[in-house]
Every structure is written in structure tokens, then in C-alpha cells.
PDB file of C-alpha atoms in Angstrom:
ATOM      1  CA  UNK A1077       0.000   0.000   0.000  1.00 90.00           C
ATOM      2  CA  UNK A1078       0.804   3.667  -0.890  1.00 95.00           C
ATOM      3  CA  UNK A1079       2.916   5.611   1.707  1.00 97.00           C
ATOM      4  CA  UNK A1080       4.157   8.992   2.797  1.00 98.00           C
ATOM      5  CA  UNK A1081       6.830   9.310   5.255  1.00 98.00           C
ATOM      6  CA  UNK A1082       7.764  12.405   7.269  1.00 98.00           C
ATOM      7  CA  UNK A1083      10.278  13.117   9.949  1.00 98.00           C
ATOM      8  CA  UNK A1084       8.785  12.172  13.482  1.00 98.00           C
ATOM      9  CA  UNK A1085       9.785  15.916  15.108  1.00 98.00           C
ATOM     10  CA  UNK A1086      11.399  18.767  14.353  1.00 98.00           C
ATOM     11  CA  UNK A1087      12.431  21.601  16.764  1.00 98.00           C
ATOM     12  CA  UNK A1088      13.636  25.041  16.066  1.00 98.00           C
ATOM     13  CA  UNK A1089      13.647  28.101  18.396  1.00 97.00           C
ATOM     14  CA  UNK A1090      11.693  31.439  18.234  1.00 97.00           C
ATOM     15  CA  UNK A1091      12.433  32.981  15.039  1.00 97.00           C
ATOM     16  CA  UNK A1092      13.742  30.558  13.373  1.00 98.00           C
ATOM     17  CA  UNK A1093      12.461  28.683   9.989  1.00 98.00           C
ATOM     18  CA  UNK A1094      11.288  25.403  10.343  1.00 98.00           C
ATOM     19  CA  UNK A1095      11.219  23.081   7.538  1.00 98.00           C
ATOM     20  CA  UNK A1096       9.060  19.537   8.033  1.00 98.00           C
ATOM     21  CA  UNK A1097       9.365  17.062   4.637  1.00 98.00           C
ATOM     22  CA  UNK A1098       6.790  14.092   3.380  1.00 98.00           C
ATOM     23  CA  UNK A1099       8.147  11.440   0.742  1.00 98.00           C
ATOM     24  CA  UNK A1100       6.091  10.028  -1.193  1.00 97.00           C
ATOM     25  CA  UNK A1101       6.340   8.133  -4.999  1.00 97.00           C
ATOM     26  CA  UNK A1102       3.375   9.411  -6.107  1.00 95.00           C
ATOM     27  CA  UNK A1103       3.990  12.826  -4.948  1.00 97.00           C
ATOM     28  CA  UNK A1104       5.291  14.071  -8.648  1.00 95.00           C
ATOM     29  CA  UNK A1105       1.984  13.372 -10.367  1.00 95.00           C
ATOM     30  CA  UNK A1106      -0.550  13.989  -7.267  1.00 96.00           C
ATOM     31  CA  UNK A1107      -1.045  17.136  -5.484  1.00 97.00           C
ATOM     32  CA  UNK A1108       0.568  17.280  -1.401  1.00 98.00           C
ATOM     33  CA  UNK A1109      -1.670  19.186   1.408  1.00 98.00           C
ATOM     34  CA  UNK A1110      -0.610  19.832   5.049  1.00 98.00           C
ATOM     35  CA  UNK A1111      -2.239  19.691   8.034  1.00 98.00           C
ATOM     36  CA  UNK A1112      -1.412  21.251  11.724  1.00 98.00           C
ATOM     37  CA  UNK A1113      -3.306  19.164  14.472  1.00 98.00           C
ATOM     38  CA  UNK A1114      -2.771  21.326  17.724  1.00 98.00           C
ATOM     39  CA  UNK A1115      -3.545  18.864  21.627  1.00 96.00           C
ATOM     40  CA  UNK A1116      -6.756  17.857  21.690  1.00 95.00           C
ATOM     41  CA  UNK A1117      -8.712  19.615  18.404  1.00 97.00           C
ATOM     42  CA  UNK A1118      -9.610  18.603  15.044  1.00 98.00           C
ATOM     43  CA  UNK A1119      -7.071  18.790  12.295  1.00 98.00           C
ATOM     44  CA  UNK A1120      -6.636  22.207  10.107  1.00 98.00           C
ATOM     45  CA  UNK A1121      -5.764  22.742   6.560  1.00 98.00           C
ATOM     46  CA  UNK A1122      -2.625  25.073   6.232  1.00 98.00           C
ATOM     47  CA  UNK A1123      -1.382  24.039   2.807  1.00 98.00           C
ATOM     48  CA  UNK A1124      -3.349  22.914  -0.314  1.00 98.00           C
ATOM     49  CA  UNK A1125      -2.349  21.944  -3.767  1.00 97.00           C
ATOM     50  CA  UNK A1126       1.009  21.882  -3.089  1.00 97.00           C
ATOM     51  CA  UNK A1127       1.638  25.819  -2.403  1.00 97.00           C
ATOM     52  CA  UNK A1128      -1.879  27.459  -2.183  1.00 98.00           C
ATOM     53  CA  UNK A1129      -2.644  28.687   1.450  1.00 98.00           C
ATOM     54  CA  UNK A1130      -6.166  28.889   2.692  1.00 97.00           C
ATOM     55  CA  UNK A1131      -7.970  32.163   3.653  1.00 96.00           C
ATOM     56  CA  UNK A1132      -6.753  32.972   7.227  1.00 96.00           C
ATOM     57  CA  UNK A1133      -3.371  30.988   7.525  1.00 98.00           C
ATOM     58  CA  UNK A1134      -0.758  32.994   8.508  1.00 97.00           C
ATOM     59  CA  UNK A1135       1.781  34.095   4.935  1.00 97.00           C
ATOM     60  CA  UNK A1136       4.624  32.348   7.565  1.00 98.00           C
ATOM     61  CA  UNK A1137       3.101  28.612   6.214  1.00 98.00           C
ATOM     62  CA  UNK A1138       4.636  28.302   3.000  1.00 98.00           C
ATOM     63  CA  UNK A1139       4.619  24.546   0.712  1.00 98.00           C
ATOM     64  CA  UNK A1140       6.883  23.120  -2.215  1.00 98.00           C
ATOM     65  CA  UNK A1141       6.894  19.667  -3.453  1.00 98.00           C
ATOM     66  CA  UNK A1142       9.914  18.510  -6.121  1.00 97.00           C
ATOM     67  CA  UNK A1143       9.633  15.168  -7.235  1.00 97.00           C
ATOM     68  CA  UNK A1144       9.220  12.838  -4.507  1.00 97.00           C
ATOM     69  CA  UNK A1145       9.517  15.156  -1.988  1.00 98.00           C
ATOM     70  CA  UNK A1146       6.938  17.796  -0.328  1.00 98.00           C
ATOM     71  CA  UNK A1147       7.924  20.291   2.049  1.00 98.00           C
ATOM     72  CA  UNK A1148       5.978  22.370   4.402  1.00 98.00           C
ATOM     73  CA  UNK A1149       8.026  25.530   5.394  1.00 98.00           C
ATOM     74  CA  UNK A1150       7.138  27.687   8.929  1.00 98.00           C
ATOM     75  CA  UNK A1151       9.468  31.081   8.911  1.00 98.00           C
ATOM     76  CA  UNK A1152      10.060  32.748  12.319  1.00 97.00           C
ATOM     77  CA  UNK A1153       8.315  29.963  13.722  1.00 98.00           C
ATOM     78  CA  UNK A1154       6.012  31.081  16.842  1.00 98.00           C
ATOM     79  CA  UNK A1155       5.524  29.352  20.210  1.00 97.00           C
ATOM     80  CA  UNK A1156       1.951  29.235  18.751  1.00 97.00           C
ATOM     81  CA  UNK A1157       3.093  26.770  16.147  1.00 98.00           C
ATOM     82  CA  UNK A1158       3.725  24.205  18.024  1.00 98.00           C
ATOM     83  CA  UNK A1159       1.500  21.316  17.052  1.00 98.00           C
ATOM     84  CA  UNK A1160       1.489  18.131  14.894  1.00 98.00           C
ATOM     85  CA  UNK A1161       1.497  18.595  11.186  1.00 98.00           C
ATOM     86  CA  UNK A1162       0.636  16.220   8.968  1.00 98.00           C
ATOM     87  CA  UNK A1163       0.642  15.569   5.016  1.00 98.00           C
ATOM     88  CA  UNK A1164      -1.470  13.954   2.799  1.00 98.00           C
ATOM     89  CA  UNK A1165      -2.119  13.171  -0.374  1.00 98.00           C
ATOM     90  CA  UNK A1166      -3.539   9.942  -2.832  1.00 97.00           C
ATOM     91  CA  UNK A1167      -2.153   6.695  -4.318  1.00 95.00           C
ATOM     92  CA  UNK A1168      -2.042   6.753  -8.729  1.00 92.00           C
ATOM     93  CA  UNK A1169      -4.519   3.942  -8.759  1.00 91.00           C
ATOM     94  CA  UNK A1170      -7.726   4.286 -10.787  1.00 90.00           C
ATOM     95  CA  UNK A1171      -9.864   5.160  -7.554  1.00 90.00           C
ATOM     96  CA  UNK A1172      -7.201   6.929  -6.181  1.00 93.00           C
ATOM     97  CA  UNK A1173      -7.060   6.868  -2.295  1.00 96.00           C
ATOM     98  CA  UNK A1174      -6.337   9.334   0.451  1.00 97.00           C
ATOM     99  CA  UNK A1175      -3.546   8.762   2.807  1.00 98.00           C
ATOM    100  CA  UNK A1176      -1.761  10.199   5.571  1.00 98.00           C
ATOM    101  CA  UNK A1177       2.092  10.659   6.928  1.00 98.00           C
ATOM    102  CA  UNK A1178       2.873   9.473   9.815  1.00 98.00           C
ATOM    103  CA  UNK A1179       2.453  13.202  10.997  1.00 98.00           C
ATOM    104  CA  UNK A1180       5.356  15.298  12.789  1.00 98.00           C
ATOM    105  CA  UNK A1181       5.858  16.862  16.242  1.00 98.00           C
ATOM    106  CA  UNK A1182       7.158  20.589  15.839  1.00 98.00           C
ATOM    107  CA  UNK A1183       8.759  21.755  18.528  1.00 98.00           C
ATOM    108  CA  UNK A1184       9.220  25.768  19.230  1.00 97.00           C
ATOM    109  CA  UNK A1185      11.185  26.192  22.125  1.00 92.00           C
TER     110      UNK A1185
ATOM    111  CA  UNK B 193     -19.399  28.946   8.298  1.00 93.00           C
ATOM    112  CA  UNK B 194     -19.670  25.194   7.589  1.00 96.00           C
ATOM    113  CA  UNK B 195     -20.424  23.426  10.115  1.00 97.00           C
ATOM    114  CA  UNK B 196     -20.355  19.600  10.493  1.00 98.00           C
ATOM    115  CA  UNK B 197     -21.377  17.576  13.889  1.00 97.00           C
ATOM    116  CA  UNK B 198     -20.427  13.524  13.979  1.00 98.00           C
ATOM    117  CA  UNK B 199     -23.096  12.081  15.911  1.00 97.00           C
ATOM    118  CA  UNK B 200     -23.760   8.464  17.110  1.00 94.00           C
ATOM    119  CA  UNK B 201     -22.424   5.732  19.851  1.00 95.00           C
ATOM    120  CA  UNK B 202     -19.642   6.546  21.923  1.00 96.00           C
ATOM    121  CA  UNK B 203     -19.269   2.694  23.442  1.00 98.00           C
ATOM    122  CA  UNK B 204     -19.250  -0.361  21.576  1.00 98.00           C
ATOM    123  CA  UNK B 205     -18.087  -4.083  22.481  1.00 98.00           C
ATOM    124  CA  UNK B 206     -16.436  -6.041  20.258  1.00 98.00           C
ATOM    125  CA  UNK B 207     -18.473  -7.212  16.573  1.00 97.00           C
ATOM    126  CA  UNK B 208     -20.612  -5.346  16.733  1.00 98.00           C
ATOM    127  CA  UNK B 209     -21.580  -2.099  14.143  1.00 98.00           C
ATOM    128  CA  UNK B 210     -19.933   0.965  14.214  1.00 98.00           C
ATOM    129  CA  UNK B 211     -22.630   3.797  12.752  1.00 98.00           C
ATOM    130  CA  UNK B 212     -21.946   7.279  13.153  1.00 98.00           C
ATOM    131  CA  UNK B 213     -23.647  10.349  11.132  1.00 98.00           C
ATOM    132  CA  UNK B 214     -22.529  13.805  10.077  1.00 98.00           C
ATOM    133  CA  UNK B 215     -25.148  16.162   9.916  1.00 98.00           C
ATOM    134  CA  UNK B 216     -24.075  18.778   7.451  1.00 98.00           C
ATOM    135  CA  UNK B 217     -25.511  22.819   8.435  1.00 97.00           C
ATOM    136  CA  UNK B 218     -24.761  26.024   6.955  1.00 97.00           C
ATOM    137  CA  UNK B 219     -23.878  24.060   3.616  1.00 95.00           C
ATOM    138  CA  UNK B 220     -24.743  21.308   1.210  1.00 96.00           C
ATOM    139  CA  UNK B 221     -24.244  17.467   0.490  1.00 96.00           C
ATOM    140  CA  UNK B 222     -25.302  18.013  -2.645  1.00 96.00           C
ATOM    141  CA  UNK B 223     -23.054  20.981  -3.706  1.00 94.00           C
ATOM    142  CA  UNK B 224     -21.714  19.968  -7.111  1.00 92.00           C
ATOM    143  CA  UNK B 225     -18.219  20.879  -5.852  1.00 93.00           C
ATOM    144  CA  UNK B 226     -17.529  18.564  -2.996  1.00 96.00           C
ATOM    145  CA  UNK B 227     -17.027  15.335  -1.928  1.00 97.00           C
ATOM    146  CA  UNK B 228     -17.885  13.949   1.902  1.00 98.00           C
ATOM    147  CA  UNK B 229     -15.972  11.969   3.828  1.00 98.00           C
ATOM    148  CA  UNK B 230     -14.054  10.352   7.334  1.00 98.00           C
ATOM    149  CA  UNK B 231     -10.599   9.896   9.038  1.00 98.00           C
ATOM    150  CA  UNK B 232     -10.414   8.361  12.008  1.00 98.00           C
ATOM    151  CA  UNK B 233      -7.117   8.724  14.720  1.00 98.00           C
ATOM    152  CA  UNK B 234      -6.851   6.192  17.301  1.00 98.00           C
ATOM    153  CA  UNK B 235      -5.550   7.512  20.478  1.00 97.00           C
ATOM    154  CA  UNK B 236      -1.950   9.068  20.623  1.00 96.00           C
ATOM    155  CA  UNK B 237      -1.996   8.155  16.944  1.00 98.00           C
ATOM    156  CA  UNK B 238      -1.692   9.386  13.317  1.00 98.00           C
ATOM    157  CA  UNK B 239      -4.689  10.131  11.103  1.00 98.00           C
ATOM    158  CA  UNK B 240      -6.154   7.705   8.967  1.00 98.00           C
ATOM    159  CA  UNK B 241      -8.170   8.462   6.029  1.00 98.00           C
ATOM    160  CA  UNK B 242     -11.148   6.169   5.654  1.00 98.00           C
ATOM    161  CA  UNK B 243     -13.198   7.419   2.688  1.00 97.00           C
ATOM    162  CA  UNK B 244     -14.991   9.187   0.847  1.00 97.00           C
ATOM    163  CA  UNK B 245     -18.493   9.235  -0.974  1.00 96.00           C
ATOM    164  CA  UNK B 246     -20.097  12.002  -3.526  1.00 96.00           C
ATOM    165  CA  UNK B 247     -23.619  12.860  -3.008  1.00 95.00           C
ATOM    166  CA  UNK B 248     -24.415  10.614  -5.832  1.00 93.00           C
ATOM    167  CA  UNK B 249     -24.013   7.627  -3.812  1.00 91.00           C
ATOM    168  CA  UNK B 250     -20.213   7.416  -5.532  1.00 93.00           C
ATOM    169  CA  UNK B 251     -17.943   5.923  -2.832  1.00 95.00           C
ATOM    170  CA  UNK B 252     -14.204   5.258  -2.464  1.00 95.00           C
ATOM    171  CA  UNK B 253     -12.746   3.276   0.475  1.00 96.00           C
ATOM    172  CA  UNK B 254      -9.214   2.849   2.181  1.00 96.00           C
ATOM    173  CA  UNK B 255      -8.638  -0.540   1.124  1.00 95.00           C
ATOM    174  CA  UNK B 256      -8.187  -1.929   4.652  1.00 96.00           C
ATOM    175  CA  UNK B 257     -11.295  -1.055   5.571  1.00 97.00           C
ATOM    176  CA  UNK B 258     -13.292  -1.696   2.673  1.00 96.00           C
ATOM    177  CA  UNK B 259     -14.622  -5.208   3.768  1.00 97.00           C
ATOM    178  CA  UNK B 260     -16.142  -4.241   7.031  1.00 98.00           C
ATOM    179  CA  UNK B 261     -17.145  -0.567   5.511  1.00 98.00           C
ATOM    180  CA  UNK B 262     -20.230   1.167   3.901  1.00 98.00           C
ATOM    181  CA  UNK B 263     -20.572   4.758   3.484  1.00 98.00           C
ATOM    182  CA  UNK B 264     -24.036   6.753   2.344  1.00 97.00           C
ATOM    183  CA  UNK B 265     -25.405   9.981   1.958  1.00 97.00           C
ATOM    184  CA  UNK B 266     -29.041  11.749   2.905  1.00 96.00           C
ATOM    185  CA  UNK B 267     -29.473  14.131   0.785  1.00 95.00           C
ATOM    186  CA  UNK B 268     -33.206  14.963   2.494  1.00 96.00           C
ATOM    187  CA  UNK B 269     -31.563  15.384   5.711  1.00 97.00           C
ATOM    188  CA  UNK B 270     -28.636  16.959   4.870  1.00 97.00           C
ATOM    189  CA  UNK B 271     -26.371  14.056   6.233  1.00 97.00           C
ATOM    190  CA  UNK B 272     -23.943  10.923   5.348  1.00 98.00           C
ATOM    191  CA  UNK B 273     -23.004   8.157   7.311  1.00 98.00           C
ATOM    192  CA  UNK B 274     -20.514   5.472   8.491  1.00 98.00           C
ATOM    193  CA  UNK B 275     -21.379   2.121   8.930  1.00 98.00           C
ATOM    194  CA  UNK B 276     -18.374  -0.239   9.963  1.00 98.00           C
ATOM    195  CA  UNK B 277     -19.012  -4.251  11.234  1.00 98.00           C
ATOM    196  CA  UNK B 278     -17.228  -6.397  13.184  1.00 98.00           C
ATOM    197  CA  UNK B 279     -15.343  -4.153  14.774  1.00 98.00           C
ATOM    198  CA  UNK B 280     -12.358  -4.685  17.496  1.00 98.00           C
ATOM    199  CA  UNK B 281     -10.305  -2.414  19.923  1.00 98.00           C
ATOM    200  CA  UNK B 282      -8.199  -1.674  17.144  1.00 98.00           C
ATOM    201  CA  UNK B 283     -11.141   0.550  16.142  1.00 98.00           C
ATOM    202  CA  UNK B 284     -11.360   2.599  18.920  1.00 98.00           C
ATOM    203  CA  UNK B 285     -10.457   6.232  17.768  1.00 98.00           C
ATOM    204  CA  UNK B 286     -11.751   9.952  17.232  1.00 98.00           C
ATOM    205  CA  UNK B 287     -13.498   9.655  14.173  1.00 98.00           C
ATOM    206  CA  UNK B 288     -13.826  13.033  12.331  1.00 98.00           C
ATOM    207  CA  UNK B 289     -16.249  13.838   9.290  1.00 98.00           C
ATOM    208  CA  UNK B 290     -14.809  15.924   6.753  1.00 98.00           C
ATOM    209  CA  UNK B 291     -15.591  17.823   3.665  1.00 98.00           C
ATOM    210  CA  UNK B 292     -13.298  17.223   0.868  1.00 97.00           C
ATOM    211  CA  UNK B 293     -12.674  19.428  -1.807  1.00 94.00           C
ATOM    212  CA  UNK B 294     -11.671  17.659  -5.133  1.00 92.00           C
ATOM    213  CA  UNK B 295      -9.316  17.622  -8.630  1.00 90.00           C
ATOM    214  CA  UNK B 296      -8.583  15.426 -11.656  1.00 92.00           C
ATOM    215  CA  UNK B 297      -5.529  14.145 -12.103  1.00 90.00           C
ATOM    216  CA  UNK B 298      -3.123  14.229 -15.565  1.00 89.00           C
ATOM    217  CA  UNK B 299      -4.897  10.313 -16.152  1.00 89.00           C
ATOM    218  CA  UNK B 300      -8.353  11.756 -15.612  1.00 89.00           C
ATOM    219  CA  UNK B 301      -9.138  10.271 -11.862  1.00 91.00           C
ATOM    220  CA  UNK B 302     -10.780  12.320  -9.242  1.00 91.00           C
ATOM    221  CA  UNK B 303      -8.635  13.004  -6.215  1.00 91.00           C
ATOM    222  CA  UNK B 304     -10.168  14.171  -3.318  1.00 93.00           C
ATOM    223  CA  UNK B 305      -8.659  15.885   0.101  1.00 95.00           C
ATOM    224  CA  UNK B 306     -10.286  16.987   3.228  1.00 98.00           C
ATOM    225  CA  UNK B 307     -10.719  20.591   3.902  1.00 96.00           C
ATOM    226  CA  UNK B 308     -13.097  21.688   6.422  1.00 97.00           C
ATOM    227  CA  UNK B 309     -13.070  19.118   9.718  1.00 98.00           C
ATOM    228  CA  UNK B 310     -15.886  18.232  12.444  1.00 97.00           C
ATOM    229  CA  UNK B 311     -14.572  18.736  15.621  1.00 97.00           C
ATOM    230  CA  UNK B 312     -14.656  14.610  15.989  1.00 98.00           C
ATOM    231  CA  UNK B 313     -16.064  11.693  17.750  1.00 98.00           C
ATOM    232  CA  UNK B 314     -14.238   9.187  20.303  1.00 98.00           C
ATOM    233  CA  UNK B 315     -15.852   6.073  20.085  1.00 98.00           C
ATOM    234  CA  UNK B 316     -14.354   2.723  22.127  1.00 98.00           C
ATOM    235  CA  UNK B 317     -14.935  -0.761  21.301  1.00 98.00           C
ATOM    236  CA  UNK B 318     -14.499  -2.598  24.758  1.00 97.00           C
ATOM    237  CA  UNK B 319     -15.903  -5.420  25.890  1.00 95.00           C
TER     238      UNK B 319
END
């Protein structure tokens, strides 16, 4: 089955630009979306289509995917950002399917 | 806003029928431009996407679910629904309804995604 693998945590202080990564083989034909997942509430959508940010994210939440590779960038990550991000995206079969990464721990201390 | 509740049984025992429903306000399950949908996270877990169904009955399932899994939509109540059997404590999660927003790919497939969350259900399968 289709996977997408990202980094289990990533810390960075104050200020600083964090930078959290999701592999995936299908990721040069399919579109990559991020999610941040703060204790305790429902998941939010941060990142669409790859680069496209949704009405009322912060311009500090930037995405890029390259080949295999999708990237969810945070500069002058806040305290505030601390939270679980996860990506997701779907499998090239014919009925394609949705999955998740194994979802990161950001760290801003 | 949207706004989408998950409703059903919190407490299940083991086989039996996991049904939960989203009711759907301040929007449509029959918009032309969305597809419905669930993800479940167990707890202290990642997020797993279940599936997803188009208000045209049109479903698509995780494949490791599939077996035990039916999905459906109400379009006179404004609703769709999860309906998993045999279920075991490996089921146990916060199971969140979802709206998911939706492209076609370069081969022509439709690829959905979820973009607006409900706040989520815990349900536990104990015995």
C-alpha cells in the first residue's frame, strides 16, 4: 500500500524557519496538502495543492513539493506553532485513495 | 461557516456495528463541488483516512477497511453516514467527518482531500 513518510519531530527556536518534509512516490503526479493538528482539536488545513494557502493561515506557512519530496516551510516559527502537522495526499490507482504521513511533532522552544 | 457535527455511539463491544452520522448545516451534500468523507485517529496516533463518498451515492474506500465498511449519503436530511461491522479495539479512535474538496488528475481520476473538519467523535470498542 501507498505511503508517505515524514520526519517524526522537528524543533527550532523562536524565530527561526522550520522546515518539516513528506516522501512520497506518487507525490510528482498527485497534489501534497498539510495539516497542523494542535492537543486535543480537530485537524486544520494550512497548505493545499502543493503551495496554495487557505484564507486565514498565517503568509509564515509556506509549501513546495519537487519530485518525490513535499515540504511544508514555517518562517520565524512562533511558540503558537507548536503542534502536529501532517501531510497527505492519494495513491495513482484508478480510484485513487487518500492517505496520511505518519504526521510530525514541531517543537518551538 | 460550515459546520459539520459527527453524531452516534460513543461505546461499543467487540463485533458489533460501528454507525456514526454527520449532519451537514450552513452548507450542502449536494453541492456539485464537494465530496464527503471520514478519518479516524486512534488515540496518541496518526490520522487515517477512511473514505470518501459524492452525493451521488459514488464511494471510495481505504482498502483496509473496505470489507467491514459502507458509506451513504441523505441528501433529504442533509447528512452521510458510516457504517463499519465487526469491529475490534483496534477501532477505537476519534473519528472526524470531513468535507473534501476535489481535482482530476493528468490520467483523468478524481482526487479528493479533506478541507473543512468536524470537531470529531471518540468512540471505544471494549468489551
Amino acid at each position: 500500500s501507498y505511503e508517505l513518510t515524514q520526519p517524526p519531530s522537528v524543533s527550532v527556536s523562536p524565530g527561526q524557519t522550520a522546515r518539516i518534509t513528506c516522501s512520497g512516490d506518487a507525490l510528482p503526479k498527485k497534489y501534497a496538502y498539510w495539516y497542523q493538528q494542535k492537543s486535543g482539536q480537530a485537524p486544520v488545513l494550512v497548505i493545499y495543492e502543493d503551495n496554495r494557502r487557505p484564507s486565514g493561515i498565517p503568509e509564515r506557512f509556506s509549501g513546495s513539493s519537487s519530485g518525490t519530496l513535499a515540504t511544508l516551510t514555517i518562517s520565524g516559527a512562533r511558540v503558537d506553532d507548536e503542534a502536529d502537522y501532517y501531510c497527505y495526499s492519494t495513491d495513482n490507482s484508478a480510484n485513487p485513495r487518500g492517505v496520511f504521513g505518519g504526521g510530525t511533532k514541531l517543537t518551538v522552544l | 461557516q460550515l459546520q459539520l457535527q459527527e453524531s452516534g455511539p460513543r461505546l461499543l463491544k467487540p463485533s458489533e456495528t460501528l454507525s456514526l452520522t454527520c449532519t451537514v448545516s450552513r452548507g450542502s451534500v449536494t453541492s456539485s463541488n464537494y465530496y464527503w468523507g471520514w478519518i479516524r485517529q486512534p488515540p496518541g496516533k496518526g490520522l487515517e483516512w477512511i473514505g470518501s463518498l459524492y452525493y451521488n451515492g459514488s464511494t471510495n474506500y481505504n482498502p483496509s477497511l473496505k470489507s467491514r465498511l459502507t458509506m451513504s449519503v441523505d441528501t433529504s436530511r442533509n447528512q452521510f453516514s458510516l457504517k463499519l461491522t465487526s469491529v475490534t479495539a483496534a477501532d477505537t479512535a476519534v473519528y472526524y467527518c470531513a468535507r473534501h474538496s476535489n481535482y482530476y488528475d493528468s490520467a483523468g481520476f478524481v482526487n479528493t482531500s479533506p478541507d473543512f473538519w468536524g470537531q470529531g467523535t471518540l468512540v471505544t470498542v471494549s468489551s
